[in-house]
Each structure stands twice: as structure tokens, then as C-alpha cells.
Short mmCIF file of C-alpha atoms in Angstrom, two decimals:
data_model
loop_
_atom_site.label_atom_id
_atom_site.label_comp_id
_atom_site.label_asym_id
_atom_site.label_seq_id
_atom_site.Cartn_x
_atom_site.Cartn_y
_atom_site.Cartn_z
CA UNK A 1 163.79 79.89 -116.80
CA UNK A 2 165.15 77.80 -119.13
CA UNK A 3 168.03 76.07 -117.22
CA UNK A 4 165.10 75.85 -114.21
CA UNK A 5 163.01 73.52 -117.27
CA UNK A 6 166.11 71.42 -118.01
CA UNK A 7 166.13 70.20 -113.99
CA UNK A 8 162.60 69.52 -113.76
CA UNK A 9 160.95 66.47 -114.82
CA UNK A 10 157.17 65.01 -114.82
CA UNK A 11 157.87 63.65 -111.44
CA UNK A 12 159.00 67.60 -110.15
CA UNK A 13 155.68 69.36 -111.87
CA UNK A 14 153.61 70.86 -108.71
CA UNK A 15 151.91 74.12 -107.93
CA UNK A 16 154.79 75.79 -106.66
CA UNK A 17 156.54 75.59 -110.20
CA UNK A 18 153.53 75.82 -112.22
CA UNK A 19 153.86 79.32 -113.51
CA UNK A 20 157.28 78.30 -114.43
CA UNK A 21 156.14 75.17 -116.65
CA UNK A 22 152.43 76.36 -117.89
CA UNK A 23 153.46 78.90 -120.52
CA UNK A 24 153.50 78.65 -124.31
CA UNK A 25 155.94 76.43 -125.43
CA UNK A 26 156.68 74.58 -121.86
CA UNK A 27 155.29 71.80 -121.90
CA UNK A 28 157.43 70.46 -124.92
CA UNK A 29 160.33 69.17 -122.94
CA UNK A 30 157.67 66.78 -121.56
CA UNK A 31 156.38 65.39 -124.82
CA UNK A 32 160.09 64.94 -125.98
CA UNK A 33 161.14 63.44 -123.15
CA UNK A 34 158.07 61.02 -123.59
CA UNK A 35 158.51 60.36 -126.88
CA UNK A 36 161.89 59.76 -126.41
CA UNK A 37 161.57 57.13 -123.78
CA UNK A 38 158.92 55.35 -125.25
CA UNK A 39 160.42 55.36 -129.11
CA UNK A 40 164.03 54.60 -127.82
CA UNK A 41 163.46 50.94 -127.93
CA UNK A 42 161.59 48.93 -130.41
CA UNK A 43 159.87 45.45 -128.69
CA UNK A 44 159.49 42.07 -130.30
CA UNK A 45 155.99 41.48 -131.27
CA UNK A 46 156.63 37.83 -131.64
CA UNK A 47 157.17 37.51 -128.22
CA UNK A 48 154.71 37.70 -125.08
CA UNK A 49 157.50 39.81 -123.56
CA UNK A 50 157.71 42.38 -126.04
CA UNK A 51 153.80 42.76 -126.86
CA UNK A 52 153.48 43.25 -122.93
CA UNK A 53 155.90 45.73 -123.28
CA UNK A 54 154.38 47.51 -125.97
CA UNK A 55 151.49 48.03 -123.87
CA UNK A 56 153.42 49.07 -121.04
CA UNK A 57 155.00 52.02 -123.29
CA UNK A 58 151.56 52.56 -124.18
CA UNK A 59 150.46 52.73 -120.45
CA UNK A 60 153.71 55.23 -119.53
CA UNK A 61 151.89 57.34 -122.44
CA UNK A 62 148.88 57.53 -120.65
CA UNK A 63 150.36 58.10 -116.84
CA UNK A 64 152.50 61.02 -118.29
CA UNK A 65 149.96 62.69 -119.86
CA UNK A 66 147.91 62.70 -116.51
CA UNK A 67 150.99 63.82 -114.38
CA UNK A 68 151.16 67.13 -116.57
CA UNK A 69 147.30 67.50 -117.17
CA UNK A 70 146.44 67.47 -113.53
CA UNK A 71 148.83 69.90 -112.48
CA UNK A 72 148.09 71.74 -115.29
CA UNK A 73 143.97 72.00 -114.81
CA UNK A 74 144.74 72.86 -111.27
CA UNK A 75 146.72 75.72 -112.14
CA UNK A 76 144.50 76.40 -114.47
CA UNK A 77 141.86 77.27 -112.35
CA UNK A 78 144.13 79.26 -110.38
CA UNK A 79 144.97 81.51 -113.47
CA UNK A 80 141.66 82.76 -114.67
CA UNK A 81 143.74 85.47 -116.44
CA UNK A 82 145.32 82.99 -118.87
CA UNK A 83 142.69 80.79 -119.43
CA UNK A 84 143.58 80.62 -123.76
CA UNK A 85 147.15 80.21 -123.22
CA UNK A 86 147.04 77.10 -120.53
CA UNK A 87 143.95 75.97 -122.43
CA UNK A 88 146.04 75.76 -125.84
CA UNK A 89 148.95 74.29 -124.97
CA UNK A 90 147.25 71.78 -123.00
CA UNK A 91 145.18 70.82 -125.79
CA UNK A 92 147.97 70.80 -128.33
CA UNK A 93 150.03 68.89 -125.35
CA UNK A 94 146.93 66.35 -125.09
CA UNK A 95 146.42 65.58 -128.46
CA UNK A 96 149.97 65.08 -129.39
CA UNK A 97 149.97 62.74 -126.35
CA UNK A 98 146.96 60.72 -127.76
CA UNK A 99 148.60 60.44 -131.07
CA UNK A 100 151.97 59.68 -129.32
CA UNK A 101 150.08 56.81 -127.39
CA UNK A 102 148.24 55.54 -130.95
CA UNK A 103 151.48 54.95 -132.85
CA UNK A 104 153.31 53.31 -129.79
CA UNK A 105 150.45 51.24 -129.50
CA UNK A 106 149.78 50.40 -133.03
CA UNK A 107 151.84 47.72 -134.17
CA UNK A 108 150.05 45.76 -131.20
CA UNK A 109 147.00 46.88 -132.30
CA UNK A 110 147.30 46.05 -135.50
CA UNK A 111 148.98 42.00 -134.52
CA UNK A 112 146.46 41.61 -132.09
CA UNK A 113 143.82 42.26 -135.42
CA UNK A 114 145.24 39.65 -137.56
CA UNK A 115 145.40 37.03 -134.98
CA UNK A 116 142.15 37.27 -133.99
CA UNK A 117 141.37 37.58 -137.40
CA UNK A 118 143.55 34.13 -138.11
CA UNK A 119 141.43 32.60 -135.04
CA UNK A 120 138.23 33.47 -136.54
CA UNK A 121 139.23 31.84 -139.67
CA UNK A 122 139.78 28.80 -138.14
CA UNK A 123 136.83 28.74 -136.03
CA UNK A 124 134.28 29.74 -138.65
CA UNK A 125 136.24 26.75 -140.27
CA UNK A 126 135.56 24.09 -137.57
CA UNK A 127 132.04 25.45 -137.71
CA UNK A 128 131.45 24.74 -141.17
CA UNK A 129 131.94 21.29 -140.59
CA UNK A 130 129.81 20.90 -137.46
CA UNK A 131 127.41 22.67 -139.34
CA UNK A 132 127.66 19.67 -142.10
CA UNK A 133 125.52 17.76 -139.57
CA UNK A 134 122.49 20.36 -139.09
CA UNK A 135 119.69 19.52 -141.17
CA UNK A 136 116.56 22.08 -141.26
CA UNK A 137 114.14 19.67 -142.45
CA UNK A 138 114.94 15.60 -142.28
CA UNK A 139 117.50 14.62 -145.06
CA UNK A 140 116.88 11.40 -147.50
CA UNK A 141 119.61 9.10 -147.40
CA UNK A 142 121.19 9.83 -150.40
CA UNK A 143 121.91 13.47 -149.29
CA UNK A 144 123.51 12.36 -146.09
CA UNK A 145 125.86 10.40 -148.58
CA UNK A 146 126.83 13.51 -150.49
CA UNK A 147 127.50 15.97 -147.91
CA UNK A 148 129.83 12.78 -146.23
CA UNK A 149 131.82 12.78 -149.22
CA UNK A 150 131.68 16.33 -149.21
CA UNK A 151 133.58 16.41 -145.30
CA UNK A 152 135.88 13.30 -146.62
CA UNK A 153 137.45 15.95 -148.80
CA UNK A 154 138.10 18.50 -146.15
CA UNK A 155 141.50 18.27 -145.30
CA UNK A 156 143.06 18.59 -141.75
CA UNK A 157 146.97 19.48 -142.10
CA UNK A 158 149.31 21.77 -140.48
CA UNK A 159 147.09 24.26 -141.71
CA UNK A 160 144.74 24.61 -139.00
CA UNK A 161 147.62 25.68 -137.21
CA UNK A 162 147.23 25.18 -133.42
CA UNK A 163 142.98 24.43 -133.89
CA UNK A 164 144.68 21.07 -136.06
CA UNK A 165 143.30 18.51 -133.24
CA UNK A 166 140.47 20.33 -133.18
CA UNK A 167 139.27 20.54 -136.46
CA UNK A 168 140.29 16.70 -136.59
CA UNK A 169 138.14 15.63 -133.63
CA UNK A 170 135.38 18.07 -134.65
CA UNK A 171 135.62 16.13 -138.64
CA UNK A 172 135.76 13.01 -136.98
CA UNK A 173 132.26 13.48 -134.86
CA UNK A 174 130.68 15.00 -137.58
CA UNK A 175 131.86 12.26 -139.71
CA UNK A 176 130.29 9.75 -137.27
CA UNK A 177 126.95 11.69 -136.71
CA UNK A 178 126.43 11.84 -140.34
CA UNK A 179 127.09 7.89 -141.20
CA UNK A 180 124.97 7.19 -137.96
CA UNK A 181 122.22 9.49 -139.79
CA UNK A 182 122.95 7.73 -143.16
CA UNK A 183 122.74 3.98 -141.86
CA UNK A 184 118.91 5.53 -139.98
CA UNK A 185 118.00 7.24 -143.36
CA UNK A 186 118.54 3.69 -145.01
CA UNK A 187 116.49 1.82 -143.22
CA UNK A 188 113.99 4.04 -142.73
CA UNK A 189 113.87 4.56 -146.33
CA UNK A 190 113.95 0.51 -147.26
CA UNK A 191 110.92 0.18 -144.56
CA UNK A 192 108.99 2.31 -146.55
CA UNK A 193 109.93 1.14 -149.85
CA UNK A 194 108.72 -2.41 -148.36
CA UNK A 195 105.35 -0.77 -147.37
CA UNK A 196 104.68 0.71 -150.92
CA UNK A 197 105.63 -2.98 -152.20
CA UNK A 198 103.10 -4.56 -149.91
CA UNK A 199 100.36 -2.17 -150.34
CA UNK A 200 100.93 -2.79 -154.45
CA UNK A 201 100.45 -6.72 -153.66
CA UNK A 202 97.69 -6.19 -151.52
CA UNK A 203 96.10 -3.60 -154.75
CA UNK A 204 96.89 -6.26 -157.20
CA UNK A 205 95.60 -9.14 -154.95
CA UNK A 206 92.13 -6.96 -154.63
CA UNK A 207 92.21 -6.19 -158.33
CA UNK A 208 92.26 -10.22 -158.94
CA UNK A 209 89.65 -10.78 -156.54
CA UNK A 210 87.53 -8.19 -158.20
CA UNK A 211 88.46 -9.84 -161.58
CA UNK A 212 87.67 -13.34 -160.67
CA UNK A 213 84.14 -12.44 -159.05
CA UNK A 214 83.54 -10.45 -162.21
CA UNK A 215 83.64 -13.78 -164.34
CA UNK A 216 82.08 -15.46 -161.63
CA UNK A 217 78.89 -13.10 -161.79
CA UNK A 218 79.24 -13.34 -165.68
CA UNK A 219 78.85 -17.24 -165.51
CA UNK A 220 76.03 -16.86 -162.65
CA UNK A 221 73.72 -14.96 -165.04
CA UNK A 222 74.37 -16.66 -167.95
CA UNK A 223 73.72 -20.01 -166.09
CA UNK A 224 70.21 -18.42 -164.90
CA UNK A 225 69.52 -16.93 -168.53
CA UNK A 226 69.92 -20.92 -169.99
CA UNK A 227 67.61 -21.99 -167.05
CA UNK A 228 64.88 -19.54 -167.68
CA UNK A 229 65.03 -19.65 -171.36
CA UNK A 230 64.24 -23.52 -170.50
CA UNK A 231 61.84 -23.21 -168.36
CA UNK A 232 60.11 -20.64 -170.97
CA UNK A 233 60.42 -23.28 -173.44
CA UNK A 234 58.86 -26.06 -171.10
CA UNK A 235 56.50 -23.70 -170.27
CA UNK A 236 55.26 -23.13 -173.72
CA UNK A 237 55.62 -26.87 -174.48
CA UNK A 238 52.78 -27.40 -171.99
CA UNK A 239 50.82 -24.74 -173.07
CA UNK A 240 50.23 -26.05 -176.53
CA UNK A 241 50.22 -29.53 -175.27
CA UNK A 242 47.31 -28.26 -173.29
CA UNK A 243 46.00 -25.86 -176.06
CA UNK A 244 45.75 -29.00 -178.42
CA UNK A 245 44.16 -31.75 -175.89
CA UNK A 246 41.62 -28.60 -175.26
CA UNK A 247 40.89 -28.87 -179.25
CA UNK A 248 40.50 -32.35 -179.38
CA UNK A 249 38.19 -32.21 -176.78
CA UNK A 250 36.16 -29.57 -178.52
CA UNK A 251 36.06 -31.38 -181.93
CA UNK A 252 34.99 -34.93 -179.94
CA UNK A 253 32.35 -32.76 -178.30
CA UNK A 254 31.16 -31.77 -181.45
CA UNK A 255 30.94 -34.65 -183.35
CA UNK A 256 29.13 -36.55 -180.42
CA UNK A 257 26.53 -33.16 -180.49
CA UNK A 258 25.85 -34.21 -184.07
CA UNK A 259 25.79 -37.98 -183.07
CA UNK A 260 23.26 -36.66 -180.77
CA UNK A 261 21.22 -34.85 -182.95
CA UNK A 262 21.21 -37.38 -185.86
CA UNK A 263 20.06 -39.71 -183.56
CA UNK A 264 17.40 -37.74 -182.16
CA UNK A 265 16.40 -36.92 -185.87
CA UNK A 266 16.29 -40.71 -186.54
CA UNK A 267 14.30 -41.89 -182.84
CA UNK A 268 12.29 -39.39 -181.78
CA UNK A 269 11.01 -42.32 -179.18
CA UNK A 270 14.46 -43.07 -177.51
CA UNK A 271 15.37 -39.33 -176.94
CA UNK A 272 14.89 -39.42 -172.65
CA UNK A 273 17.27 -42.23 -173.08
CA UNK A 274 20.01 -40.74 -175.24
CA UNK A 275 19.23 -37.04 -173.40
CA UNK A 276 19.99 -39.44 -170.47
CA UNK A 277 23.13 -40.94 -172.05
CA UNK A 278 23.90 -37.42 -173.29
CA UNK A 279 24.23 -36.16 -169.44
CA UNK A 280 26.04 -39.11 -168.28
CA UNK A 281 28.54 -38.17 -171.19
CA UNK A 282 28.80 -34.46 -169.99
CA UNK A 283 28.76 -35.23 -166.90
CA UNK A 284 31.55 -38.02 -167.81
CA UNK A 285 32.98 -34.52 -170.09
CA UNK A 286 33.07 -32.08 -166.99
CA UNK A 287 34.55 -34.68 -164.95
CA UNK A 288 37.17 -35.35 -167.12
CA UNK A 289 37.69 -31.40 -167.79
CA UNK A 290 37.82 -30.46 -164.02
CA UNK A 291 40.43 -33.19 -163.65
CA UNK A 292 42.62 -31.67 -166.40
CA UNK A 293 42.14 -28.58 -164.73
CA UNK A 294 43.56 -29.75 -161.22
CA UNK A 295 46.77 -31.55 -162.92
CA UNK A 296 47.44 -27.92 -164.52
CA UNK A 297 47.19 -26.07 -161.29
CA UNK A 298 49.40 -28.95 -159.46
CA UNK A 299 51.84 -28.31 -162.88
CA UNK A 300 51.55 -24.98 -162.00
CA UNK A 301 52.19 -24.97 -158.38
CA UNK A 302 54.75 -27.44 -158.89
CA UNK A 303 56.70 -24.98 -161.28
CA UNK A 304 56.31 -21.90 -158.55
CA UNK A 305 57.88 -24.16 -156.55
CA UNK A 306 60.74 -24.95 -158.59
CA UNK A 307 61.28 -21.05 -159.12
CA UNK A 308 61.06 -20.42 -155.78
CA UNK A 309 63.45 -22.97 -154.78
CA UNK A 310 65.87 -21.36 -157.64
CA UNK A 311 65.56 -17.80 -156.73
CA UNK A 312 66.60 -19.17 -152.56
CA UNK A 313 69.61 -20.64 -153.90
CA UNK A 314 70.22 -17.80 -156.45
CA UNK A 315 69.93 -15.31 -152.95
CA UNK A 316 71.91 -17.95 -151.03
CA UNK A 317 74.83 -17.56 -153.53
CA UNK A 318 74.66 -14.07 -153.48
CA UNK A 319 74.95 -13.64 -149.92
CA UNK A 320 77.91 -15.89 -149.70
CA UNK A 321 79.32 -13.59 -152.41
CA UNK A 322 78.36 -10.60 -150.30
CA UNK A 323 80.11 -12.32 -147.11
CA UNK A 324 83.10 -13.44 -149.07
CA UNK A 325 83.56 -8.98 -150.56
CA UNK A 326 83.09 -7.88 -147.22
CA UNK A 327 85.96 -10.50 -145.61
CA UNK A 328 88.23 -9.70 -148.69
CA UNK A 329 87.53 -5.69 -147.92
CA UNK A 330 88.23 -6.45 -144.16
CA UNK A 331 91.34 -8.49 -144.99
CA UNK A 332 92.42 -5.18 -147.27
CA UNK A 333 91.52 -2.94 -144.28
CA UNK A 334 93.65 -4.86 -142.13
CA UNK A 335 96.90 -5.08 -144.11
CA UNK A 336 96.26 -0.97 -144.55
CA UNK A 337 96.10 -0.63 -140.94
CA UNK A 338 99.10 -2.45 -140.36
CA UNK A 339 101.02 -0.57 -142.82
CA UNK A 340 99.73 2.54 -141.33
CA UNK A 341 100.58 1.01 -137.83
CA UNK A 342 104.10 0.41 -138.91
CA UNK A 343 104.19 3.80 -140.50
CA UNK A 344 102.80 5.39 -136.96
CA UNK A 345 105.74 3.88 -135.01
CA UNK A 346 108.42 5.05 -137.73
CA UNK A 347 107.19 8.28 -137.41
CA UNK A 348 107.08 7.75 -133.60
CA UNK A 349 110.55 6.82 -133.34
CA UNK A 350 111.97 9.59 -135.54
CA UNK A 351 109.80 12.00 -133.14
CA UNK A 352 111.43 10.19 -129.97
CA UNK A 353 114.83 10.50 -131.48
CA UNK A 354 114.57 14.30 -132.22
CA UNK A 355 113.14 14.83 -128.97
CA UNK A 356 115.79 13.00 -127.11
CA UNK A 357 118.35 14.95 -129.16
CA UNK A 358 116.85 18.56 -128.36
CA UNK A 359 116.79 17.35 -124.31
CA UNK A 360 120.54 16.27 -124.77
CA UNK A 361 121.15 19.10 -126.71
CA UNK A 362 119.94 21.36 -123.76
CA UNK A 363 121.89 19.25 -120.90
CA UNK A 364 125.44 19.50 -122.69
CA UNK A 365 124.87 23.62 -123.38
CA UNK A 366 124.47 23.13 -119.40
CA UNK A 367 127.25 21.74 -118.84
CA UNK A 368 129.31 23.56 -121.13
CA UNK A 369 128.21 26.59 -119.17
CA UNK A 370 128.95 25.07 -116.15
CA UNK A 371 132.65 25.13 -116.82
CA UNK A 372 133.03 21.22 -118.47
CA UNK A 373 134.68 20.97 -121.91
CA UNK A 374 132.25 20.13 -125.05
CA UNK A 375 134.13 16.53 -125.15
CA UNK A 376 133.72 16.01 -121.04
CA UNK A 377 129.92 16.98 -121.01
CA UNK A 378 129.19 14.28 -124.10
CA UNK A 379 130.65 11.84 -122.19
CA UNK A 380 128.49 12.44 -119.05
CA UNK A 381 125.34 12.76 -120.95
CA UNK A 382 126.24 9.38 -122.46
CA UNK A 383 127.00 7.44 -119.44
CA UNK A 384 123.97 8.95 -117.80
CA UNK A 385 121.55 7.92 -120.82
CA UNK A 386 123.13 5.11 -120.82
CA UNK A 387 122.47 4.28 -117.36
CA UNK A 388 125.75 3.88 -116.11
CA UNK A 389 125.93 6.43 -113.12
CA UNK A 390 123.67 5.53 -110.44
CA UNK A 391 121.34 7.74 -109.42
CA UNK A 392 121.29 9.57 -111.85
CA UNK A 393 118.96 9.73 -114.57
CA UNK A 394 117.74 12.31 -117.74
CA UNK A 395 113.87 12.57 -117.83
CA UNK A 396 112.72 12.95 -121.53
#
């Protein structure tokens, strides 16, 4: 039985000599011969050649194994009254296989880990510095500045390996994206520094508006206080002036009474002719009294006149001081709006901009996933914004 083993290879195994192979101990020849054929040579991992080799070892592993368990399980099932001993050695056989196939395989295994693991590096590398130009929330200009000299400092050198051009183009884009977004970030940020400027001006030109109708106002009441402390004073002039004449009046009323009455003492005859004389001099009195009384109401009309006249042009003045706050409070209103109006269409155009760039965005992933390279589908997006292929337009 043992000579018969020695003649028979995978390739011979069939149902025929199954009882012959399927014992304890038979199926060794197979694993050595295996083993032998697949550890007799060692393959160069540095070349393609040899790593397909490798894997071809790996793969004669796997079709042996199957070319005795087959067999095997069939026979198996024939033998129902050896089911341990067949189930045994076919599991021992199996395993030993597997772990036969493992080692073969694993100095591939364990190349093909540290490349990929050297690709990833460089990858997560050129990533980094796309990711330079990725801003969660709008950057001020002196941050773009930093994180430039940040990239200026990465270095591209035989390092990157076979990913050198691309980490160089990738630097260089990023590079150009960020002083793009720097040169946007200065202006924007001088436009508003020249807003805050004007609105200060505009402030300080209110404040010395304010200021100078302040003194203005000062000088306004003072110059009515002078006039109505003169008027008082006229006014009081007259009154005494009048007060006294009323006196005088009084005491020449009296004296010609006494007149009167010493002469009526003295002749009692002539009295019808001085009462006579005496009404033709009160008469002469009232006359003269009434008169005195007109010229103070003219006096007085004519100074209700002059105080009504005076309080008109005090109102006129006023309302032209009214008319001249609103128009300065108008002319402030307007420079506001047209600071805000500037600050609308800043904020407009940064909206436009970020909108344009998430609808770009959107058409390169397409066209990246349509089979173009990343360098390809900028290009088309840029001729087509651009409006350089007819026909052919993007709709933002």
C-alpha cells in the first residue's frame, strides 16, 4: 500500500483508489508534496513577476487542497462506517493546508500592507494641503497670509516618491487659490475700513452741525432776552411818564378847584359865569384826558404790533432751523444708506462667489465621475464659464 502511495499523485486521487488514500496518515504525501513545490523556490517581491508568482503558489495551495477534499467528502459519504477517521485527517489535512497557504502568501501580504500603507501617507499628505484652502467660516485676510506661509514651507522633494508631481501641482493650486483668496480678503477688508472712515466723518460732521446750532440757539435767546428786557424798560419808561403827566393833571385840577372856590367865596354874583367857565374848563379837562387816553391805546397797539411782528420772525427763524435739521438728518440718512448699499453688494458678491463655487464644485465631482482627470474637468469648467465653448453654458 505503500509503494501504491508513492505512484499516485493529486492528479491520480479518484474513487476507485480512495480506500487506498483516505486512511490515517495518507494524506501526508500530499501536503509534503505541496509544501515542497510551493517552498522550493523563493520569488522576488520587488518584482511584478515574483509577487504574481507568489500568488500563484498561493493559488496551487488552494487548487490542491480542493483536488484531495473533494474526493475525499465523496468518499466520505460513501464510508458511513469511518466517518471520525476521514473526518480527522481531513480536518488536520485542511487546516495544515490553510496555514500552508498563509505563510506562502504572507510575505505578499505583508508588502502589499506597507505599500498601501506608503500610498496612504502620501495621499493623506496631498490632502493636507488641499485642505489648506477649506475655510469653515470666511477667513480675514491676515489668516489667509499665515496659512500661505504655512504651505511655502511644505517641501516637495524626492520624498513624495512617485505622488512628487502631484503633491507639486496640488501645492501649486492651493498656493494660487489661497493668494487669489488673500488679494479678495484685502480688498474686501480696505472697503470696509473706508466705510467705518466715512461713517466717522459723516458722525463728526453731524456732531459739528449739532454744535454750531447749539451756539446758534444760545445767541438767538440771548438776543430775544436783550430785546425784551428793553422793551420792559420802555415799557415802564412810559408808564411813569404817564403816571406823572396823570399827577400833574390832578394837582392843576386841584388848584383850579380852589381857584374856583376862592372865587366863588369872593363873587357870589359872578358864580353862573365862572360855574360856566368851570365847565368849559372840564369839558376843555375831559377832552384833553380822552385824548391822552387814545395816544396810549395807539402806544399800546403799536407795541402789540411790534411783538407780534418779533415773535413771526422769531417762528420764521425757527422753521428755517427746523428745515435746515431735517435736510442735515436726510443728508446723514443718505450717506448711511449708501454705506449700507455698498455693504449690501459686498455681501452680495461674496454670496455670488460662494454660490458659483458650490455649482462648480458640483460640475467637476461630475466630471471626475465621468471618467475625466481632476486637472481635465477644471479646465472644461473654465472654458465653459468662461464662455469659450459654444453652446454650452453653466446655469447658476
Amino acid at each position: 500500500m505503500s509503494a501504491q502511495q508513492q505512484v499516485i499523485t493529486i492528479d491520480d486521487i479518484s474513487a476507485d483508489n480512495a480506500p487506498a488514500i483516505y486512511v490515517a496518515g495518507g494524506l501526508g504525501q500530499f501536503f509534503e508534496a505541496v509544501k515542497a513545490e510551493v517552498t522550493g523556490e523563493v520569488p522576488d517581491l520587488k518584482t511584478a513577476k515574483g509577487r504574481a508568482r507568489i500568488a500563484s503558489l498561493a493559488a496551487t495551495v488552494s487548487k490542491s487542497k480542493t483536488a484531495v477534499e473533494k474526493p475525499g467528502r465523496d468518499y466520505l459519504k460513501r464510508l458511513k462506517e469511518m466517518p471520525k477517521v476521514v473526518e480527522a485527517e481531513l480536518r488536520e489535512f485542511v487546516t495544515k493546508m490553510d496555514s500552508l497557504r498563509d505563510a506562502t502568501r504572507q510575505p505578499l501580504t505583508d508588502w502589499e500592507a506597507a505599500e498601501q500603507a506608503r500610498k496612504d501617507k502620501h495621499v493623506d499628505g496631498i490632502q493636507a494641503i488641499k485642505d489648506l484652502a477649506v475655510f469653515e467660516a470666511t477667513p480675514t485676510a491676515a489668516q489667509v497670509a499665515d496659512i500661505i506661509a504655512q504651505l511655502e514651507l511644505v517641501e516637495i522633494s524626492d520624498t513624495w516618491e512617485e505622488f512628487l508631481a502631484e503633491a507639486a501641482q496640488v501645492k501649486d493650486q492651493t498656493l494660487a487659490k489661497l493668494r487669489a483668496l488673500l488679494a479678495e480678503r484685502t480688498q474686501y477688508e480696505a472697503e470696509q475700513a473706508e466705510l467705518i472712515r466715512l461713517r466717522a466723518e459723516a458722525e463728526a460732521q453731524a456732531q459739528r452741525e449739532r454744535d454750531a446750532q447749539i451756539v446758534r440757539e444760545a445767541e438767538e435767546r440771548a438776543r430775544r432776552e436783550a430785546e425784551q428786557r428793553a422793551q420792559a424798560e420802555r415799557d415802564a419808561a412810559a408808564k411813569r411818564e404817564a403816571e406823572a403827566k396823570a399827577a400833574a393833571d390832578r394837582r392843576e385840577l386841584e388848584l383850579k378847584l380852589a381857584a374856583e372856590q376862592s372865587e366863588r367865596a369872593a363873587a357870589q354874583a359872578a358864580r353862573e359865569k365862572i360855574e360856566a367857565e368851570q365847565r368849559a374848563a372840564q369839558q376843555k379837562i375831559d377832552d384833553e384826558r380822552r385824548h391822552q387816553q387814545v395816544l396810549e391805546q395807539a402806544e399800546a397797539d403799536r407795541a402789540g404790533a411790534v411783538r407780534l411782528a418779533e415773535q413771526e420772525r422769531i417762528d420764521s427763524e425757527r422753521r428755517q432751523a427746523e428745515a435746515a435739521e431735517r435736510a442735515r438728518l436726510a443728508e446723514i440718512a443718505r450717506a448711511n444708506a449708501a454705506a449700507d448699499e455698498i455693504n449690501r453688494q459686498a455681501v452680495a458678491r461674496e454670496a455670488d462667489k460662494a454660490h458659483k463655487a458650490k455649482i462648480n464644485r458640483a460640475a467637476l465631482d461630475a466630471f471626475i465621475a465621468g471618467g475625466m482627470t481632476e486637472e481635465c474637468a477644471k479646465q472644461a469648467i473654465t472654458l465653459i464659464a468662461q464662455r469659450k465653448i459654444p453652446a454650452i453654458a453653466i446655469t447658476y
